[in-house]
PDB file of C-alpha atoms in Angstrom:
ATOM      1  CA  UNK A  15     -20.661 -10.941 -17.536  1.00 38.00           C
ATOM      2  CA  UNK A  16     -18.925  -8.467 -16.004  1.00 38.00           C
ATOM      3  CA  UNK A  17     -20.233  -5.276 -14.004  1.00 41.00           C
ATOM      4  CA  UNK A  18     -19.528  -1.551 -16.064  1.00 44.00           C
ATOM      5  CA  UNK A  19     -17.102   0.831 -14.206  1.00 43.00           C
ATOM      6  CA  UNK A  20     -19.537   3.013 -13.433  1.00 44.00           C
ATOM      7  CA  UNK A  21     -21.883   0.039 -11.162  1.00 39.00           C
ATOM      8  CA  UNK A  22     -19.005  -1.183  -9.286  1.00 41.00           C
ATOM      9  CA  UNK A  23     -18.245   2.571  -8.779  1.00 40.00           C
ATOM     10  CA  UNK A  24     -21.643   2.832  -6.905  1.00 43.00           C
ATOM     11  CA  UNK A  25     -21.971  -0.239  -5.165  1.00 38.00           C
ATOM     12  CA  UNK A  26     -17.972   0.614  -3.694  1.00 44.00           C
ATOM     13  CA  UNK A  27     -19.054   4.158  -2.312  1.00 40.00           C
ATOM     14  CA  UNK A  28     -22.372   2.266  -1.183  1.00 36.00           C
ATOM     15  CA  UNK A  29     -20.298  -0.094   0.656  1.00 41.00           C
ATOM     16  CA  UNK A  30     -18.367   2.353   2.173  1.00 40.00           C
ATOM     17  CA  UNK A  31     -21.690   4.193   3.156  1.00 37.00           C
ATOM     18  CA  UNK A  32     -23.000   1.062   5.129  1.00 34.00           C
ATOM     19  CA  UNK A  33     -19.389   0.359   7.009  1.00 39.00           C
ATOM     20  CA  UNK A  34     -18.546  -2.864   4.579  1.00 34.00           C
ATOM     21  CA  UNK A  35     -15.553  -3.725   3.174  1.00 39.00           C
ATOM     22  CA  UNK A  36     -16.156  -6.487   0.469  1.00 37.00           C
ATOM     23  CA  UNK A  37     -12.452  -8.287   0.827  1.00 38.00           C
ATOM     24  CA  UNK A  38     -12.508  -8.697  -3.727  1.00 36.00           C
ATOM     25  CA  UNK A  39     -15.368  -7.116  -5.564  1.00 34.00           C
ATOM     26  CA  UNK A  40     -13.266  -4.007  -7.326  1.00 38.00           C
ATOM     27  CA  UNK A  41     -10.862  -6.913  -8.574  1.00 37.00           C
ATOM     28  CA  UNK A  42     -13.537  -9.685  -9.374  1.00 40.00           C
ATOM     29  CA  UNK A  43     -15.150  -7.096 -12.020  1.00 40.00           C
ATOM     30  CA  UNK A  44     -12.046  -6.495 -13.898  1.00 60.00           C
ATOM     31  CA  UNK A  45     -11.306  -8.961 -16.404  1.00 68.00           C
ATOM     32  CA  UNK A  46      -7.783  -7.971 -16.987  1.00 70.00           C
ATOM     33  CA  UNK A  47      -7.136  -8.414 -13.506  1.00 73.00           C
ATOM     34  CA  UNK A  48      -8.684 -12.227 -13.426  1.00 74.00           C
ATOM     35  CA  UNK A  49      -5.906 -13.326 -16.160  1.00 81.00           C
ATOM     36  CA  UNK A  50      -2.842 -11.888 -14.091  1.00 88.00           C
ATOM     37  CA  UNK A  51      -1.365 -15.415 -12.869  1.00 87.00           C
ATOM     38  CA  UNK A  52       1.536 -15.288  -9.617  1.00 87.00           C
ATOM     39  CA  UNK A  53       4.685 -16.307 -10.712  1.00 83.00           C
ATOM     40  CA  UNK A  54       6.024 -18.317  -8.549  1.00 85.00           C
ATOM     41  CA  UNK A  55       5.166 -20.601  -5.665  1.00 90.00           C
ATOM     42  CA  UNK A  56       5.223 -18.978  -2.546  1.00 93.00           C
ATOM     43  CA  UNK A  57       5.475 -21.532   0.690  1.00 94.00           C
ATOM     44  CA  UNK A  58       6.557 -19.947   3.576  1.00 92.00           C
ATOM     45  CA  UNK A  59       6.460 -17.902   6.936  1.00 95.00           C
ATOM     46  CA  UNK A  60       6.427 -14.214   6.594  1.00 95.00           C
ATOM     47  CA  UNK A  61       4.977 -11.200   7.384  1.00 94.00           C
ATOM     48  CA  UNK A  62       1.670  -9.914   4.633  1.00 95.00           C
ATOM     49  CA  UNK A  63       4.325  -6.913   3.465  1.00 94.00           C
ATOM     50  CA  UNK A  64       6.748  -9.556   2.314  1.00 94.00           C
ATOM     51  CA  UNK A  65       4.044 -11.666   0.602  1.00 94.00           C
ATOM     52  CA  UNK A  66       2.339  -9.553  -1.005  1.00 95.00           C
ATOM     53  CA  UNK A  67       5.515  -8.301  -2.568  1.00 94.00           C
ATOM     54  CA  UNK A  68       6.490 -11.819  -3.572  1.00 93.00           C
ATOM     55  CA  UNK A  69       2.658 -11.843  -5.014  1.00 93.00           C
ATOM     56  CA  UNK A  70       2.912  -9.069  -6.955  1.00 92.00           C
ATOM     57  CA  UNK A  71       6.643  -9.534  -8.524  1.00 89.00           C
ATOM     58  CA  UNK A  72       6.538  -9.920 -12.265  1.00 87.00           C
ATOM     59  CA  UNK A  73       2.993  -8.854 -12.889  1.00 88.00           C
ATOM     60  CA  UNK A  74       3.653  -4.969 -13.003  1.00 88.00           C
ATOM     61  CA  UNK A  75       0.842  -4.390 -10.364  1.00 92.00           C
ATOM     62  CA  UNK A  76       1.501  -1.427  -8.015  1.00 93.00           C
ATOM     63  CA  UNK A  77      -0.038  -2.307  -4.791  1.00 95.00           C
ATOM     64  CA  UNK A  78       0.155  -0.956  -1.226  1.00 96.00           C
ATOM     65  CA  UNK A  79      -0.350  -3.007   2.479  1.00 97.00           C
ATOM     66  CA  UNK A  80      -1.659  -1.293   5.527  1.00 97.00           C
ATOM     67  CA  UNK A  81      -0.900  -2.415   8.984  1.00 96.00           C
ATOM     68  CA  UNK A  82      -1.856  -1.100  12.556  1.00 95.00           C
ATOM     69  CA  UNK A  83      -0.684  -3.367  15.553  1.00 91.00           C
ATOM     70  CA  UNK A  84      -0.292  -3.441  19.217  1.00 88.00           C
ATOM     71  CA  UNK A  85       2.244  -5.816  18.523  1.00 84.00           C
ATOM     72  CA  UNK A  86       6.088  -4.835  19.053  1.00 84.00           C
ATOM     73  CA  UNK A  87       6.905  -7.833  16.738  1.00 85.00           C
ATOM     74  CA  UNK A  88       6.469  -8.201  13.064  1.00 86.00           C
ATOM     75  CA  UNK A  89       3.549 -10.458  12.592  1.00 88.00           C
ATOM     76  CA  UNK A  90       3.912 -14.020  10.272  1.00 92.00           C
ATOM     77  CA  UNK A  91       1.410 -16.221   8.759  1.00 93.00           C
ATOM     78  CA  UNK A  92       1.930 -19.386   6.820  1.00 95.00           C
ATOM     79  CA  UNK A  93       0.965 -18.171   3.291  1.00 95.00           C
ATOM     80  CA  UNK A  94       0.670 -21.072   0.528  1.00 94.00           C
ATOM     81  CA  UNK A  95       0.031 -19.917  -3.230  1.00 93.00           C
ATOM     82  CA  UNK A  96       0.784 -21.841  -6.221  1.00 93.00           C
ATOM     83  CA  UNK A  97       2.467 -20.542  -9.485  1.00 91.00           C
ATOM     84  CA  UNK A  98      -0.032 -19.373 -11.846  1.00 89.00           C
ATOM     85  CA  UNK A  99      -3.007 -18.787  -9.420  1.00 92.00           C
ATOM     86  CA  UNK A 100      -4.692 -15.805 -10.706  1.00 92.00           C
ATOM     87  CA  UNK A 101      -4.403 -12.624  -8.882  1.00 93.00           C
ATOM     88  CA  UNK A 102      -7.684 -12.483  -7.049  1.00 92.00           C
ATOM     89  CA  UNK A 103      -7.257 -15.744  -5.758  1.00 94.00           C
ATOM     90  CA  UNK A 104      -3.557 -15.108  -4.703  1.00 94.00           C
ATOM     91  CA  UNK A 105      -5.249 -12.056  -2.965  1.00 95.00           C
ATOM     92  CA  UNK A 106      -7.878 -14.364  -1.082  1.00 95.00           C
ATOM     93  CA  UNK A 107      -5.411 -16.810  -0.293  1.00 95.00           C
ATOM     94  CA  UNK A 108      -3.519 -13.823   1.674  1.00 94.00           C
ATOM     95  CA  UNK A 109      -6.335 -12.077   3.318  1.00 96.00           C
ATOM     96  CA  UNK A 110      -7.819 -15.547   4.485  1.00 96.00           C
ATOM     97  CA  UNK A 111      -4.574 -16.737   5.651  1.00 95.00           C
ATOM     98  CA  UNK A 112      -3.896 -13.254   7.481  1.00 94.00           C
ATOM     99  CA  UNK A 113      -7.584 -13.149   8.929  1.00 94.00           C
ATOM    100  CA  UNK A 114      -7.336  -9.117   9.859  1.00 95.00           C
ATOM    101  CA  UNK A 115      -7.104  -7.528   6.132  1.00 96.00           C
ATOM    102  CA  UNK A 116      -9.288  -7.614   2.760  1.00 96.00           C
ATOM    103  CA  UNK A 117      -8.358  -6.273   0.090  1.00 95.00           C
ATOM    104  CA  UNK A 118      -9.833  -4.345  -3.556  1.00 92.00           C
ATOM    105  CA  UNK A 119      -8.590  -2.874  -6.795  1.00 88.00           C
ATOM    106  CA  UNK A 120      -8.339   1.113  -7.378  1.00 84.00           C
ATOM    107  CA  UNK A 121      -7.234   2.391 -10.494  1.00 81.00           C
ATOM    108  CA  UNK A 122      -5.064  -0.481 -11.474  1.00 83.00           C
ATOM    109  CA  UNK A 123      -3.239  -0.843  -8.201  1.00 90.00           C
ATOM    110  CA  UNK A 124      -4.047  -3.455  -5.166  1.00 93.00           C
ATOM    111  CA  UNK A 125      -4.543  -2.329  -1.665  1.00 94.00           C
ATOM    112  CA  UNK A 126      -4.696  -4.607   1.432  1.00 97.00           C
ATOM    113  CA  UNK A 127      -6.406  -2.843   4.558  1.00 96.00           C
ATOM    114  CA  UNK A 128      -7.145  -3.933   7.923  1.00 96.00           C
ATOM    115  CA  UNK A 129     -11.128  -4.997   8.002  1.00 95.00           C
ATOM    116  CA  UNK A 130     -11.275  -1.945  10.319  1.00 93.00           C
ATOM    117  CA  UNK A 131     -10.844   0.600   7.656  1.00 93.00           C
ATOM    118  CA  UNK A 132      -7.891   3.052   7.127  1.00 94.00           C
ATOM    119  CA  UNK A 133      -6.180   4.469  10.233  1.00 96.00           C
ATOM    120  CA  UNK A 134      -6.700   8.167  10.809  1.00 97.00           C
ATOM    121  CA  UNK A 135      -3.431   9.170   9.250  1.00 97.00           C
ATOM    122  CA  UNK A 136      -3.518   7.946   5.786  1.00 97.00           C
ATOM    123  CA  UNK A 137      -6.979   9.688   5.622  1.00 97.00           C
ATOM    124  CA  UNK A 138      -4.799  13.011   6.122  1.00 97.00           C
ATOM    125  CA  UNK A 139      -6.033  15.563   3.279  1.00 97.00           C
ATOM    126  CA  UNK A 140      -2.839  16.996   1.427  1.00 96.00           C
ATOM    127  CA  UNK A 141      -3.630  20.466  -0.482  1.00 96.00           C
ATOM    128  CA  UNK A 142      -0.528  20.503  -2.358  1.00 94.00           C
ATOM    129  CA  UNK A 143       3.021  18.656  -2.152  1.00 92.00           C
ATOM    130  CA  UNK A 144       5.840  18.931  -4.395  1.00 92.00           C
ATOM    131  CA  UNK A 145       7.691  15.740  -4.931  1.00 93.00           C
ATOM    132  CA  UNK A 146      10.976  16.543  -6.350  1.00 93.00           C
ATOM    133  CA  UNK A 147      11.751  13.387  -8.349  1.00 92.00           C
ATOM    134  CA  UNK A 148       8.701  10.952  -8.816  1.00 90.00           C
ATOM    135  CA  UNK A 149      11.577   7.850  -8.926  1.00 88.00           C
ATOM    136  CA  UNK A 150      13.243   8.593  -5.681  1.00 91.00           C
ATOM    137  CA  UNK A 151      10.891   7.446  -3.473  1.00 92.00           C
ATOM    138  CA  UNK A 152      12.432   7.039  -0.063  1.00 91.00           C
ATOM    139  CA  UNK A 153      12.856  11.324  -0.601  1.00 92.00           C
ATOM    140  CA  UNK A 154       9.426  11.236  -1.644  1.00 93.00           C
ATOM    141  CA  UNK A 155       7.651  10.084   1.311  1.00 94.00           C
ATOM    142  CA  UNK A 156      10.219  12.360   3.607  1.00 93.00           C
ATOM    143  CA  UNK A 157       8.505  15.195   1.649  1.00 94.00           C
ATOM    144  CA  UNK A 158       4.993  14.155   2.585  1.00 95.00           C
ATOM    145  CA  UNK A 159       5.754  13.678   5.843  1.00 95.00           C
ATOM    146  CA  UNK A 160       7.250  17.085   6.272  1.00 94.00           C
ATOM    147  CA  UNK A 161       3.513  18.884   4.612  1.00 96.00           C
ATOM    148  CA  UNK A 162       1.916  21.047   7.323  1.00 96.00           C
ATOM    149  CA  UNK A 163      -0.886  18.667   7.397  1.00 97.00           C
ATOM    150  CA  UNK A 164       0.968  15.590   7.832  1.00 97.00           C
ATOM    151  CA  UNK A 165       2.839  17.162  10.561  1.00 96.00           C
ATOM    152  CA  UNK A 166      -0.480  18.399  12.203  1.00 97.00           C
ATOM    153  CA  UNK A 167      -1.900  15.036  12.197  1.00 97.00           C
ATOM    154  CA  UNK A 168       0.983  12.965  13.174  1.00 97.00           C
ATOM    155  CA  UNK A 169       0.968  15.455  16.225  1.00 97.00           C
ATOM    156  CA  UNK A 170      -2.818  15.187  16.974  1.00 97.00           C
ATOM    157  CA  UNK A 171      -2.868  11.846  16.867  1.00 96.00           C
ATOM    158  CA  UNK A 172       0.160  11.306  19.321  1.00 95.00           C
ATOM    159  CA  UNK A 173       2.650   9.256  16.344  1.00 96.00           C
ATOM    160  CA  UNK A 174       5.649   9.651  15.942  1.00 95.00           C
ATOM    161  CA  UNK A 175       6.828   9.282  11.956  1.00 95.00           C
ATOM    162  CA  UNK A 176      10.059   6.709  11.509  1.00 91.00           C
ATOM    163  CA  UNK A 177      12.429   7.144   8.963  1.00 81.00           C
ATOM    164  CA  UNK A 178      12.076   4.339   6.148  1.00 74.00           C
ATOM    165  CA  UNK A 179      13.723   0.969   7.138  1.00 65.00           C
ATOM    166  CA  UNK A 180      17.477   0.627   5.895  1.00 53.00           C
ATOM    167  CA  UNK A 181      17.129  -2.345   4.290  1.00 51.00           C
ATOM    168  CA  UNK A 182      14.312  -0.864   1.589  1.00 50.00           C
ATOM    169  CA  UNK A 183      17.133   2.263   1.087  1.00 43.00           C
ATOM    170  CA  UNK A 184      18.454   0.138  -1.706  1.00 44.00           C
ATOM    171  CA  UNK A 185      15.209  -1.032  -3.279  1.00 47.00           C
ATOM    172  CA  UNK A 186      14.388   2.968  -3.701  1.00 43.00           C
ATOM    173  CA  UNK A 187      17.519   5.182  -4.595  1.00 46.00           C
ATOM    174  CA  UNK A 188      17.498   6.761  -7.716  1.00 45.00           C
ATOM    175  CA  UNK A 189      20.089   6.722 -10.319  1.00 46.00           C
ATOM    176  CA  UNK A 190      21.981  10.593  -9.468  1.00 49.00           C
ATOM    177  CA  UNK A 191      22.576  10.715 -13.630  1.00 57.00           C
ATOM    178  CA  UNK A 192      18.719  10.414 -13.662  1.00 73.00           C
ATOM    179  CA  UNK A 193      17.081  13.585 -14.604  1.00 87.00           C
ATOM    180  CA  UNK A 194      14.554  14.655 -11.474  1.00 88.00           C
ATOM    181  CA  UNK A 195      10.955  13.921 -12.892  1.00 90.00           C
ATOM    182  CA  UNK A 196       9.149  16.392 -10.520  1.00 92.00           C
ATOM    183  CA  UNK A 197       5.490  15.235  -9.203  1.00 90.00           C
ATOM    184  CA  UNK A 198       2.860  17.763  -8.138  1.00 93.00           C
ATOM    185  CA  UNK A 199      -0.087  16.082  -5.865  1.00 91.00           C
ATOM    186  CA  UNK A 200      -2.823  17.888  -5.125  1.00 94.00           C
ATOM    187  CA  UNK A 201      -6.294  17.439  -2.970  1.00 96.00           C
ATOM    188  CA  UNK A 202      -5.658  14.008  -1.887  1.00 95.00           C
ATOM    189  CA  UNK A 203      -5.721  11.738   0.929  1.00 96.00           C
ATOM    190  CA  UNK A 204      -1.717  10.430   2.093  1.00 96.00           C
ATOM    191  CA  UNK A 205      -3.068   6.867   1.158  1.00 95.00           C
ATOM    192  CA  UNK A 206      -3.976   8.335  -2.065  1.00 94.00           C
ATOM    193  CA  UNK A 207      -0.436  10.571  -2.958  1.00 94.00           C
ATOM    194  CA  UNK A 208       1.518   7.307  -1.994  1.00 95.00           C
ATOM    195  CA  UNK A 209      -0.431   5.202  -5.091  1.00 92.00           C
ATOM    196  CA  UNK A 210      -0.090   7.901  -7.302  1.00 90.00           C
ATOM    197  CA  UNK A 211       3.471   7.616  -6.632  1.00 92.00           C
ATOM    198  CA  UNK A 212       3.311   3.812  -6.728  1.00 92.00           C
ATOM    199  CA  UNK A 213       1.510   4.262 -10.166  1.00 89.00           C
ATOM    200  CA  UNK A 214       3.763   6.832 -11.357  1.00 86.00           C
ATOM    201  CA  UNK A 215       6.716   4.856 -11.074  1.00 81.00           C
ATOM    202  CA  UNK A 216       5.308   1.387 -11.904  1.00 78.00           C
ATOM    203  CA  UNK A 217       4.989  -1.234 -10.084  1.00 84.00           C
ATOM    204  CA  UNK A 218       5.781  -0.192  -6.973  1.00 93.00           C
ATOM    205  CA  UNK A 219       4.551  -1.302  -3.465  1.00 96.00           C
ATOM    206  CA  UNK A 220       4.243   0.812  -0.306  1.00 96.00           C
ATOM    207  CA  UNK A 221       3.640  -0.344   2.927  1.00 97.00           C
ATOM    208  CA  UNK A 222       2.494   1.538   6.252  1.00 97.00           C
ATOM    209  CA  UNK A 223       3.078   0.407   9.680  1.00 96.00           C
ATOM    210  CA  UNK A 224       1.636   1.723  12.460  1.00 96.00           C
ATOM    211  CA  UNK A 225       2.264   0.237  16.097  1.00 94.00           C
ATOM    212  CA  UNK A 226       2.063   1.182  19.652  1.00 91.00           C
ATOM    213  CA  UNK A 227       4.817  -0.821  21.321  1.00 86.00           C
ATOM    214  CA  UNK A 228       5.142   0.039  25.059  1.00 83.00           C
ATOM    215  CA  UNK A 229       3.199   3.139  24.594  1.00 83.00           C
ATOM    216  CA  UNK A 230       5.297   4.329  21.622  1.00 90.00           C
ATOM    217  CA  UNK A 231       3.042   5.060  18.921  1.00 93.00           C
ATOM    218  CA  UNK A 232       5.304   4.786  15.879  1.00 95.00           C
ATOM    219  CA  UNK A 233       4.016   5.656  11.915  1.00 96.00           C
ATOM    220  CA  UNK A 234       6.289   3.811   9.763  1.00 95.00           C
ATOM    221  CA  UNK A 235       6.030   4.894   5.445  1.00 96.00           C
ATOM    222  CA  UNK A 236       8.129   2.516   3.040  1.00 94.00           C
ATOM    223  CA  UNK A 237       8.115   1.547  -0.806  1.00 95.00           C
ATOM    224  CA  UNK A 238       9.108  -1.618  -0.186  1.00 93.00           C
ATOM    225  CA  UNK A 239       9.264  -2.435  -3.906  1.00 90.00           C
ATOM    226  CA  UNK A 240       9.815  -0.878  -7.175  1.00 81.00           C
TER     227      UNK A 240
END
């Protein structure tokens, strides 16, 4: 049987209370979730962006991948998942393979965090942005980076913000014919205005990167699918 909404609701914010992270009990308790299958077999050496795009493809799950490193190389795993594994599985299968994330479900949309929590930055409280068009995304994050508060942090915190990675410009320019479908966020966290736009446009993944590569700090936003 599984848990109501509202238990899994208290035992996440009691989790969070005590410092824990359970790696897959927001996903275990939705049924839904349990009959979303991957796929396609994925066998191969990448980095947990990458996979967890290739995880995701074809189920219409928006999803997001957090990654802090001292390293100033991309980091690869061996990941090994077998067409039509459910979803939480797939998900353990990535976490345990990558050893430094877990993961959990919120509001439809899959998140993979370090085990040490969010970084500072996407904790940032946004008052207000105004995203011009929901569907461009790359212009999107450029807007939240440029909110007072974004900038404030960024600056307290010694980061410097990187434009998104040319090879994800393609995955994330909007048709100019388009109309604009304008997006106002309010009172939430960076982590939290980057799912809304992941959820808004559907099925869209964003990853953050943040590194410190021969005393660079560098904050890196993309969608790096859509």
């Amino acid at each position: 049987m599984f848990l109501s909404k509202a238990l899994v609701i208290s035992i996440s914010l009691l989790a969070i209370a005590l410092g824990i992270q359970p790696q897959s009990i927001s996903v275990r308790t939705d049924a839904k979730m349990a009959h979303i299958q991957a796929a396609r077999d994925i066998s191969e050496k990448t980095t947990l962006q990458n996979v967890l795009v290739e995880t995701l493809q074809g189920t219409g799950v928006s999803g997001g991948v957090v990654t802090v490193t001292q390293s100033c190389e991309a980091v690869v795993h061996d990941f090994r998942i077998s067409k039509g594994t459910n979803l939480p599985q797939a998900l353990d299968a990535l976490v345990a393979a990558d050893g430094r994330h877990s993961w959990s479900l919120e509001k439809g949309a899959v998140f993979l965090i370090p085990t040490a929590g969010l970084p500072p930055l996407l904790q940032t409280k946004i008052a207000e942005a105004q995203i011009q068009d929901k569907n461009d995304l790359t212009l999107a994050v450029t807007e939240l980076l440029q909110v007072k508060a974004v900038r404030d942090a960024l600056s307290a915190l010694q980061l410097k913000a990187l434009s998104p990675e040319i090879g994800f410009q393609k995955l994330n320019r909007s048709d100019s014919k388009a109309e604009k479908q304008p997006l106002v966020i309010r009172d939430v966290s960076i982590a939290e205005a980057l799912s809304s736009l992941a959820l808004e446009h559907g099925g869209a993944v964003w990853s953050y990167v943040e590194s410190d590569c021969g005393n660079r700090r560098t904050a890196r936003i993309d969608f790096i699918s859509k």
